[in-house]
């Protein structure tokens, strides 16, 4: 393994773990060759590639003295390659890039100049996320000498400039085991280490492609390990007591509750559904008291509340309701309105609502619904709802089919169990001028 020497001081060392990135690696290498900085080096750590990536690394090192390559047996995770690069490199600053991303020409020069000018220990570039299958935040295109910790924790990827003396002083190294979010754990420790966290972001500097299936650490997640990693990051956030609650609840929403949403949970195998529900419940028990949970917006709050029940079927039903564009409701003046949900009680139903010119509004459906009264589950059944009203007319227009999530208020609805009705009553549905659905008991 190469070791640091006492040769001429280099401003920044770029560390790149490489594993089977032959399709994309050339784009990164070309972008690094075009850097305007006159003082940088690139360390390519080949983690046992088998697709020709190793040859591309060798060619880069042979043709450009700024590029160096180390070949090692496959470790299966990016932590060890990055650590090997840290030990081999000599720069005053460290920058971590992924082999399938690319950089704008002024990236390194801009970051180093900003860090030197403001004595920054960590500098966040303006990152443009591309290639993701989910919606990402727009990059923040402005400089900040001191970034608010709550904003810093929104980005936990390692694509940042770190002052080596600060990095080494905190004893920062990447976890080398196959641990989800190992880079986020390190970045979180850097954020809470007492240094100056800045952003050099007047223009896009780094393009994060996020191609699924190309990262060393990309594989089906282990829910328990994922939850433990999120908890480790939350433990770091606790070292910032002024902002800890806001950071922790946001991490909970972004790193755990998202997997209980309609994009992920309904299509997971049953074992992963159960695993993610349990992992979320475990983290909630440690870090999310009820008063903190209540600050979440309605859907994440309901996902959290149902996860605490540790019954995956309920969480899946809620995710499917969300996928069907159903919306939570709240009570006002005796009516249920579309909007936020009371923290303790919900019932999910899927009524199909149609206007009947002779009978007002008629509702006929066979919904799956659940009543949740924290902290225990009371009902989870399939029922048939028939509600009709001969006196009330919609106050607004109600056309086609409407769907809603109605909340529970000791409200009896017709249901069947083994083919026999067990409760009989009626609901009234009407629509206001904005087309919102109003639900009242008869």
Short mmCIF file of C-alpha atoms in Angstrom, two decimals:
data_model
loop_
_atom_site.label_atom_id
_atom_site.label_comp_id
_atom_site.label_asym_id
_atom_site.label_seq_id
_atom_site.Cartn_x
_atom_site.Cartn_y
_atom_site.Cartn_z
CA UNK A 1 0.00 0.00 0.00
CA UNK A 2 1.21 3.50 -0.80
CA UNK A 3 1.94 5.76 2.17
CA UNK A 4 2.11 9.49 2.67
CA UNK A 5 5.43 11.16 1.99
CA UNK A 6 6.87 14.56 2.83
CA UNK A 7 6.86 15.78 -0.77
CA UNK A 8 5.39 19.09 -1.94
CA UNK A 9 2.16 20.06 -0.20
CA UNK A 10 -0.94 19.27 -2.24
CA UNK A 11 -4.16 21.18 -1.65
CA UNK A 12 -6.73 18.44 -2.07
CA UNK A 13 -6.82 14.68 -2.44
CA UNK A 14 -9.80 13.20 -4.27
CA UNK A 15 -10.63 9.69 -3.03
CA UNK A 16 -12.63 7.46 -5.40
CA UNK A 17 -13.70 3.89 -4.52
CA UNK A 18 -14.13 1.91 -7.75
CA UNK A 19 -15.98 -1.32 -8.28
CA UNK A 20 -17.28 -2.34 -11.72
CA UNK A 21 -17.97 1.19 -12.90
CA UNK A 22 -16.60 0.77 -16.42
CA UNK A 23 -19.75 2.19 -18.03
CA UNK A 24 -19.46 5.49 -16.15
CA UNK A 25 -15.91 5.85 -14.83
CA UNK A 26 -14.53 7.66 -17.88
CA UNK A 27 -16.93 10.55 -17.36
CA UNK A 28 -15.63 11.11 -13.83
CA UNK A 29 -11.99 10.78 -14.90
CA UNK A 30 -12.46 13.28 -17.71
CA UNK A 31 -14.12 15.75 -15.35
CA UNK A 32 -11.21 15.46 -12.91
CA UNK A 33 -8.64 15.98 -15.66
CA UNK A 34 -10.41 19.24 -16.53
CA UNK A 35 -10.12 20.67 -13.02
CA UNK A 36 -8.77 24.23 -12.93
CA UNK A 37 -6.99 23.62 -9.62
CA UNK A 38 -3.23 23.39 -9.98
CA UNK A 39 -2.74 21.42 -6.77
CA UNK A 40 -4.70 18.19 -6.46
CA UNK A 41 -4.27 14.44 -6.67
CA UNK A 42 -6.70 11.62 -7.36
CA UNK A 43 -6.57 8.24 -5.65
CA UNK A 44 -8.49 5.51 -7.45
CA UNK A 45 -9.02 2.52 -5.16
CA UNK A 46 -10.03 -0.45 -7.26
CA UNK A 47 -12.03 -2.81 -5.06
CA UNK A 48 -11.49 -5.96 -7.11
CA UNK A 49 -13.34 -4.87 -10.25
CA UNK A 50 -14.02 -7.48 -12.93
CA UNK A 51 -15.50 -5.35 -15.73
CA UNK A 52 -12.50 -3.44 -17.05
CA UNK A 53 -12.64 -0.64 -14.48
CA UNK A 54 -9.20 -1.65 -13.21
CA UNK A 55 -7.74 -1.10 -16.69
CA UNK A 56 -9.28 2.37 -16.90
CA UNK A 57 -7.71 3.21 -13.53
CA UNK A 58 -4.30 1.98 -14.69
CA UNK A 59 -4.54 3.99 -17.90
CA UNK A 60 -5.44 7.14 -15.96
CA UNK A 61 -2.46 6.72 -13.64
CA UNK A 62 -0.09 5.98 -16.54
CA UNK A 63 -1.10 9.05 -18.53
CA UNK A 64 -1.44 11.67 -15.77
CA UNK A 65 0.92 12.04 -12.80
CA UNK A 66 -1.90 13.45 -10.68
CA UNK A 67 -3.71 10.11 -10.77
CA UNK A 68 -2.77 7.13 -8.61
CA UNK A 69 -4.30 3.68 -8.38
CA UNK A 70 -4.36 0.99 -5.71
CA UNK A 71 -5.78 -2.45 -6.48
CA UNK A 72 -7.13 -4.57 -3.64
CA UNK A 73 -9.25 -7.66 -3.15
CA UNK A 74 -12.95 -7.00 -3.16
CA UNK A 75 -14.19 -5.79 0.21
CA UNK A 76 -17.80 -5.49 -0.93
CA UNK A 77 -18.37 -2.06 0.62
CA UNK A 78 -17.00 1.45 -0.02
CA UNK A 79 -15.69 2.02 3.51
CA UNK A 80 -12.39 0.16 3.17
CA UNK A 81 -11.46 1.62 -0.26
CA UNK A 82 -12.07 5.12 1.07
CA UNK A 83 -9.97 4.47 4.16
CA UNK A 84 -7.14 3.08 2.03
CA UNK A 85 -7.26 6.25 -0.07
CA UNK A 86 -7.20 8.46 3.02
CA UNK A 87 -4.04 6.78 4.29
CA UNK A 88 -2.29 6.91 0.91
CA UNK A 89 -3.13 10.52 0.10
CA UNK A 90 -1.26 13.68 1.13
CA UNK A 91 -3.59 16.62 0.51
CA UNK A 92 -4.44 19.30 3.08
CA UNK A 93 -8.07 18.59 2.24
CA UNK A 94 -9.98 15.44 1.37
CA UNK A 95 -12.79 15.18 -1.15
CA UNK A 96 -14.76 11.98 -1.70
CA UNK A 97 -16.26 11.27 -5.12
CA UNK A 98 -18.20 8.30 -6.44
CA UNK A 99 -16.99 6.63 -9.61
CA UNK A 100 -20.27 7.11 -11.47
CA UNK A 101 -20.61 10.85 -10.73
CA UNK A 102 -18.81 13.82 -12.27
CA UNK A 103 -17.51 17.26 -11.32
CA UNK A 104 -17.63 20.73 -12.81
CA UNK A 105 -14.16 22.10 -13.78
CA UNK A 106 -13.92 24.65 -10.95
CA UNK A 107 -15.17 22.38 -8.15
CA UNK A 108 -11.88 21.71 -6.35
CA UNK A 109 -10.47 25.22 -6.79
CA UNK A 110 -13.70 26.80 -5.52
CA UNK A 111 -13.95 24.56 -2.47
CA UNK A 112 -10.33 24.97 -1.39
CA UNK A 113 -10.41 28.75 -1.85
CA UNK A 114 -13.59 28.98 0.21
CA UNK A 115 -12.24 26.74 2.98
CA UNK A 116 -8.97 28.68 3.20
CA UNK A 117 -10.73 32.03 3.04
CA UNK A 118 -13.19 31.23 5.84
CA UNK A 119 -11.21 28.67 7.86
CA UNK A 120 -13.87 26.08 7.18
CA UNK A 121 -13.47 22.49 8.32
CA UNK A 122 -16.20 20.98 6.15
CA UNK A 123 -17.42 22.61 2.93
CA UNK A 124 -20.60 21.51 1.16
CA UNK A 125 -20.64 22.02 -2.61
CA UNK A 126 -23.79 22.70 -4.58
CA UNK A 127 -24.83 19.20 -5.66
CA UNK A 128 -27.23 18.47 -8.48
CA UNK A 129 -28.89 15.09 -7.99
CA UNK A 130 -29.56 13.34 -11.27
CA UNK A 131 -30.62 9.89 -12.32
CA UNK A 132 -32.69 9.16 -9.23
CA UNK A 133 -36.03 7.45 -9.54
CA UNK A 134 -37.44 9.61 -6.77
CA UNK A 135 -37.79 13.36 -6.42
CA UNK A 136 -34.80 15.14 -4.92
CA UNK A 137 -34.29 18.56 -3.42
CA UNK A 138 -33.21 21.41 -5.60
CA UNK A 139 -29.61 22.43 -4.84
CA UNK A 140 -29.10 25.45 -2.61
CA UNK A 141 -27.28 27.95 -4.81
CA UNK A 142 -25.81 30.32 -2.27
CA UNK A 143 -22.74 30.56 -0.08
CA UNK A 144 -22.87 30.27 3.69
CA UNK A 145 -19.89 30.59 6.00
CA UNK A 146 -21.79 28.91 8.84
CA UNK A 147 -24.46 26.45 7.75
CA UNK A 148 -27.38 25.85 10.10
CA UNK A 149 -26.95 22.29 11.48
CA UNK A 150 -30.55 21.47 10.55
CA UNK A 151 -29.73 22.28 6.94
CA UNK A 152 -26.41 20.44 7.01
CA UNK A 153 -28.10 17.22 8.16
CA UNK A 154 -30.23 17.28 5.03
CA UNK A 155 -27.17 16.06 3.11
CA UNK A 156 -25.30 13.07 4.53
CA UNK A 157 -23.53 11.87 1.39
CA UNK A 158 -19.70 12.07 1.56
CA UNK A 159 -19.27 14.36 -1.46
CA UNK A 160 -17.80 17.20 0.55
CA UNK A 161 -14.47 18.86 1.26
CA UNK A 162 -12.95 17.98 4.65
CA UNK A 163 -9.93 19.67 6.21
CA UNK A 164 -7.57 16.80 6.92
CA UNK A 165 -6.38 18.12 10.28
CA UNK A 166 -10.01 18.33 11.44
CA UNK A 167 -10.86 14.94 9.94
CA UNK A 168 -7.91 13.21 11.58
CA UNK A 169 -8.36 15.13 14.84
CA UNK A 170 -11.82 13.62 15.23
CA UNK A 171 -10.46 10.18 14.35
CA UNK A 172 -12.87 9.91 11.44
CA UNK A 173 -12.73 6.81 9.31
CA UNK A 174 -15.44 4.98 7.39
CA UNK A 175 -16.91 1.80 8.84
CA UNK A 176 -15.53 -1.07 6.77
CA UNK A 177 -18.25 -3.61 7.55
CA UNK A 178 -21.35 -3.89 5.36
CA UNK A 179 -23.29 -1.26 7.25
CA UNK A 180 -26.03 0.80 5.56
CA UNK A 181 -25.48 4.57 5.63
CA UNK A 182 -21.86 4.18 6.70
CA UNK A 183 -21.02 7.43 4.92
CA UNK A 184 -23.87 9.25 6.67
CA UNK A 185 -22.57 8.09 10.04
CA UNK A 186 -19.16 9.63 9.32
CA UNK A 187 -20.58 12.87 7.92
CA UNK A 188 -22.85 13.27 10.95
CA UNK A 189 -19.84 12.93 13.27
CA UNK A 190 -18.05 15.61 11.26
CA UNK A 191 -21.05 17.92 11.61
CA UNK A 192 -21.12 17.66 15.41
CA UNK A 193 -17.35 17.77 15.96
CA UNK A 194 -17.22 21.48 16.73
CA UNK A 195 -15.75 22.65 13.42
CA UNK A 196 -16.98 25.25 10.98
CA UNK A 197 -19.44 23.80 8.46
CA UNK A 198 -19.77 25.96 5.34
CA UNK A 199 -21.38 25.86 1.92
CA UNK A 200 -19.72 26.96 -1.30
CA UNK A 201 -22.73 26.94 -3.52
CA UNK A 202 -23.03 29.87 -5.87
CA UNK A 203 -22.88 27.41 -8.77
CA UNK A 204 -23.31 23.68 -9.26
CA UNK A 205 -20.08 21.85 -8.51
CA UNK A 206 -20.92 18.16 -8.24
CA UNK A 207 -23.30 15.93 -10.18
CA UNK A 208 -24.61 13.06 -8.07
CA UNK A 209 -26.00 10.46 -10.45
CA UNK A 210 -27.25 7.95 -7.88
CA UNK A 211 -27.59 5.13 -10.38
CA UNK A 212 -29.30 2.20 -8.71
CA UNK A 213 -27.29 -0.98 -8.84
CA UNK A 214 -23.94 0.71 -9.54
CA UNK A 215 -22.77 1.61 -6.05
CA UNK A 216 -20.60 -0.76 -4.06
CA UNK A 217 -23.09 -0.53 -1.19
CA UNK A 218 -26.21 -0.97 -3.31
CA UNK A 219 -28.08 -4.16 -2.47
CA UNK A 220 -31.43 -5.02 -0.85
CA UNK A 221 -31.43 -3.39 2.53
CA UNK A 222 -31.39 -5.16 5.86
CA UNK A 223 -34.15 -3.30 7.75
CA UNK A 224 -32.68 -3.96 11.18
CA UNK A 225 -29.20 -2.80 10.13
CA UNK A 226 -30.72 0.20 8.37
CA UNK A 227 -32.62 1.16 11.52
CA UNK A 228 -29.48 0.77 13.63
CA UNK A 229 -27.55 3.05 11.28
CA UNK A 230 -30.27 5.70 11.44
CA UNK A 231 -30.14 5.44 15.23
CA UNK A 232 -26.36 5.97 15.17
CA UNK A 233 -26.81 9.16 13.14
CA UNK A 234 -29.52 10.31 15.56
CA UNK A 235 -27.14 9.71 18.47
CA UNK A 236 -24.70 12.11 16.80
CA UNK A 237 -27.47 14.68 16.37
CA UNK A 238 -28.13 14.57 20.11
CA UNK A 239 -24.81 16.37 20.55
CA UNK A 240 -26.54 19.47 19.16
CA UNK A 241 -29.19 19.93 21.88
CA UNK A 242 -30.53 23.20 20.48
CA UNK A 243 -31.56 21.55 17.21
CA UNK A 244 -31.56 17.84 18.07
CA UNK A 245 -35.33 17.30 18.06
CA UNK A 246 -35.82 18.91 14.65
CA UNK A 247 -32.89 17.02 13.13
CA UNK A 248 -33.96 13.69 14.62
CA UNK A 249 -37.60 13.87 13.55
CA UNK A 250 -36.53 14.87 10.03
CA UNK A 251 -34.09 11.93 9.88
CA UNK A 252 -36.91 9.68 11.08
CA UNK A 253 -39.18 10.92 8.30
CA UNK A 254 -36.59 10.76 5.50
CA UNK A 255 -34.63 7.66 6.45
CA UNK A 256 -37.33 5.38 7.89
CA UNK A 257 -40.92 6.53 7.39
CA UNK A 258 -40.40 6.89 3.64
CA UNK A 259 -40.04 3.10 3.44
CA UNK A 260 -43.48 2.73 5.02
CA UNK A 261 -45.01 4.84 2.25
CA UNK A 262 -46.80 3.77 -0.94
CA UNK A 263 -43.66 3.78 -3.08
CA UNK A 264 -41.94 1.02 -1.12
CA UNK A 265 -43.93 -0.90 1.49
CA UNK A 266 -46.79 -2.45 -0.56
CA UNK A 267 -44.37 -4.08 -3.04
CA UNK A 268 -41.91 -5.43 -0.49
CA UNK A 269 -41.77 -9.14 0.37
CA UNK A 270 -43.57 -9.89 3.62
CA UNK A 271 -40.35 -10.35 5.58
CA UNK A 272 -39.08 -6.91 4.55
CA UNK A 273 -42.45 -5.34 5.34
CA UNK A 274 -42.27 -6.78 8.82
CA UNK A 275 -38.61 -5.82 9.15
CA UNK A 276 -39.13 -2.17 8.23
CA UNK A 277 -42.16 -1.84 10.51
CA UNK A 278 -40.18 -3.29 13.42
CA UNK A 279 -37.09 -1.17 12.67
CA UNK A 280 -39.23 1.97 12.59
CA UNK A 281 -40.96 1.03 15.83
CA UNK A 282 -37.59 0.39 17.51
CA UNK A 283 -36.23 3.80 16.51
CA UNK A 284 -39.49 5.49 17.50
CA UNK A 285 -39.29 3.94 20.96
CA UNK A 286 -35.76 5.30 21.46
CA UNK A 287 -35.89 8.69 19.79
CA UNK A 288 -39.44 9.79 18.96
CA UNK A 289 -41.64 10.61 21.96
CA UNK A 290 -45.30 11.22 21.18
CA UNK A 291 -44.96 14.99 21.41
CA UNK A 292 -42.21 14.88 18.77
CA UNK A 293 -44.22 12.53 16.58
CA UNK A 294 -47.11 15.01 16.70
CA UNK A 295 -44.98 17.56 14.81
CA UNK A 296 -44.99 15.37 11.70
CA UNK A 297 -47.42 16.09 8.87
CA UNK A 298 -50.48 13.81 8.71
CA UNK A 299 -49.32 10.90 6.56
CA UNK A 300 -45.89 10.44 8.17
CA UNK A 301 -47.53 10.79 11.58
CA UNK A 302 -50.02 8.04 10.77
CA UNK A 303 -47.24 5.83 9.38
CA UNK A 304 -45.33 6.29 12.62
CA UNK A 305 -48.38 5.61 14.76
CA UNK A 306 -49.24 2.42 12.91
CA UNK A 307 -45.62 1.22 12.99
CA UNK A 308 -45.73 1.31 16.79
CA UNK A 309 -48.45 -1.37 16.63
CA UNK A 310 -45.90 -3.73 14.99
CA UNK A 311 -48.60 -5.19 12.73
CA UNK A 312 -47.34 -4.94 9.13
CA UNK A 313 -50.80 -5.53 7.66
CA UNK A 314 -52.02 -2.27 9.14
CA UNK A 315 -49.02 -0.33 7.85
CA UNK A 316 -49.48 -1.83 4.39
CA UNK A 317 -53.20 -0.92 4.40
CA UNK A 318 -52.31 2.65 5.28
CA UNK A 319 -49.66 2.82 2.54
CA UNK A 320 -52.15 1.50 0.01
CA UNK A 321 -54.70 4.09 1.10
CA UNK A 322 -52.11 6.76 0.47
CA UNK A 323 -51.30 5.26 -2.93
CA UNK A 324 -55.00 5.51 -3.80
CA UNK A 325 -54.80 9.28 -3.21
CA UNK A 326 -56.91 9.00 -0.10
CA UNK A 327 -56.36 11.84 2.33
CA UNK A 328 -56.66 12.14 6.11
CA UNK A 329 -59.43 14.21 7.68
CA UNK A 330 -60.01 16.34 10.77
CA UNK A 331 -63.10 17.35 12.70
CA UNK A 332 -64.41 20.93 12.76
CA UNK A 333 -67.80 21.99 14.11
CA UNK A 334 -68.96 18.40 14.18
CA UNK A 335 -67.88 17.66 10.60
CA UNK A 336 -64.92 15.76 9.23
CA UNK A 337 -62.90 17.78 6.75
CA UNK A 338 -60.09 16.74 4.46
CA UNK A 339 -56.88 17.77 6.18
CA UNK A 340 -54.71 16.85 9.18
CA UNK A 341 -55.66 13.89 11.35
CA UNK A 342 -56.08 13.82 15.14
CA UNK A 343 -53.07 12.09 16.62
CA UNK A 344 -54.92 9.26 18.36
CA UNK A 345 -57.85 8.05 16.23
CA UNK A 346 -58.31 7.17 12.58
CA UNK A 347 -60.34 4.83 10.47
CA UNK A 348 -59.28 4.21 6.90
CA UNK A 349 -62.14 3.59 4.46
CA UNK A 350 -62.36 3.59 0.70
CA UNK A 351 -65.86 4.79 -0.24
CA UNK A 352 -66.88 5.45 -3.82
CA UNK A 353 -69.09 8.54 -3.77
CA UNK A 354 -71.66 9.24 -6.48
CA UNK A 355 -74.28 11.94 -6.80
CA UNK A 356 -77.85 10.63 -7.05
CA UNK A 357 -80.19 13.39 -8.39
CA UNK A 358 -83.19 11.90 -6.59
CA UNK A 359 -81.60 10.93 -3.30
CA UNK A 360 -78.81 13.41 -2.73
CA UNK A 361 -75.52 11.60 -2.24
CA UNK A 362 -75.25 7.82 -2.21
CA UNK A 363 -72.18 5.96 -1.05
CA UNK A 364 -71.69 2.29 -1.81
CA UNK A 365 -68.40 0.48 -1.31
CA UNK A 366 -66.67 -2.54 0.14
CA UNK A 367 -63.69 -0.95 1.87
CA UNK A 368 -60.91 -2.29 3.95
CA UNK A 369 -60.72 -0.14 7.03
CA UNK A 370 -58.96 0.00 10.36
CA UNK A 371 -59.65 1.79 13.59
CA UNK A 372 -56.59 2.83 15.53
CA UNK A 373 -56.88 4.13 19.07
CA UNK A 374 -53.34 4.47 20.35
CA UNK A 375 -51.61 2.48 21.49
CA UNK A 376 -53.58 -0.67 20.59
CA UNK A 377 -55.41 -1.95 17.54
CA UNK A 378 -59.16 -2.40 18.03
CA UNK A 379 -60.44 -3.45 14.61
CA UNK A 380 -59.08 -4.56 11.29
CA UNK A 381 -61.89 -5.90 9.13
CA UNK A 382 -63.40 -5.65 5.70
CA UNK A 383 -66.86 -4.12 5.60
CA UNK A 384 -69.58 -2.91 3.29
CA UNK A 385 -70.64 0.70 3.70
CA UNK A 386 -74.00 1.88 2.37
CA UNK A 387 -74.96 5.45 3.21
CA UNK A 388 -77.81 7.39 1.62
CA UNK A 389 -79.60 10.60 2.51
CA UNK A 390 -82.91 11.84 1.11
CA UNK A 391 -82.85 15.30 2.66
CA UNK A 392 -79.35 16.65 2.14
CA UNK A 393 -78.12 17.97 -1.17
CA UNK A 394 -74.46 18.67 -1.96
CA UNK A 395 -73.62 22.29 -1.35
CA UNK A 396 -71.02 22.16 -4.12
CA UNK A 397 -70.45 20.04 -7.18
CA UNK A 398 -69.52 16.42 -6.71
CA UNK A 399 -68.79 14.75 -10.02
CA UNK A 400 -67.46 11.35 -10.90
CA UNK A 401 -65.94 9.29 -8.11
CA UNK A 402 -64.45 10.76 -4.96
CA UNK A 403 -62.34 8.97 -2.39
CA UNK A 404 -61.50 9.93 1.14
CA UNK A 405 -60.15 8.71 4.44
CA UNK A 406 -62.77 9.23 7.12
CA UNK A 407 -61.82 9.49 10.77
CA UNK A 408 -63.45 7.63 13.63
CA UNK A 409 -65.61 9.39 16.22
CA UNK A 410 -67.59 6.58 17.85
CA UNK A 411 -69.30 6.49 14.47
CA UNK A 412 -71.05 3.26 13.58
CA UNK A 413 -70.92 2.10 9.97
CA UNK A 414 -72.54 -0.95 8.38
CA UNK A 415 -70.06 -3.80 8.24
CA UNK A 416 -70.28 -7.51 7.63
CA UNK A 417 -68.43 -10.35 9.27
CA UNK A 418 -68.83 -13.87 7.93
CA UNK A 419 -71.63 -12.55 5.77
CA UNK A 420 -73.79 -11.22 8.60
CA UNK A 421 -74.30 -7.54 9.49
CA UNK A 422 -72.98 -6.70 12.93
CA UNK A 423 -73.61 -2.96 13.05
CA UNK A 424 -76.14 -0.93 11.11
CA UNK A 425 -76.19 2.83 10.86
CA UNK A 426 -75.71 5.58 8.31
CA UNK A 427 -73.19 8.19 7.28
CA UNK A 428 -73.88 11.45 5.53
CA UNK A 429 -71.57 12.67 2.82
CA UNK A 430 -71.75 16.10 1.22
CA UNK A 431 -69.38 18.33 -0.70
CA UNK A 432 -68.51 21.94 -0.02
CA UNK A 433 -67.87 24.58 -2.66
CA UNK A 434 -64.22 23.56 -2.92
CA UNK A 435 -65.13 19.96 -3.61
CA UNK A 436 -63.95 18.79 -0.18
CA UNK A 437 -65.79 15.83 1.23
CA UNK A 438 -67.62 16.38 4.53
CA UNK A 439 -68.60 13.35 6.58
CA UNK A 440 -71.13 13.50 9.43
CA UNK A 441 -72.94 10.91 11.47
CA UNK A 442 -76.69 10.60 11.06
#
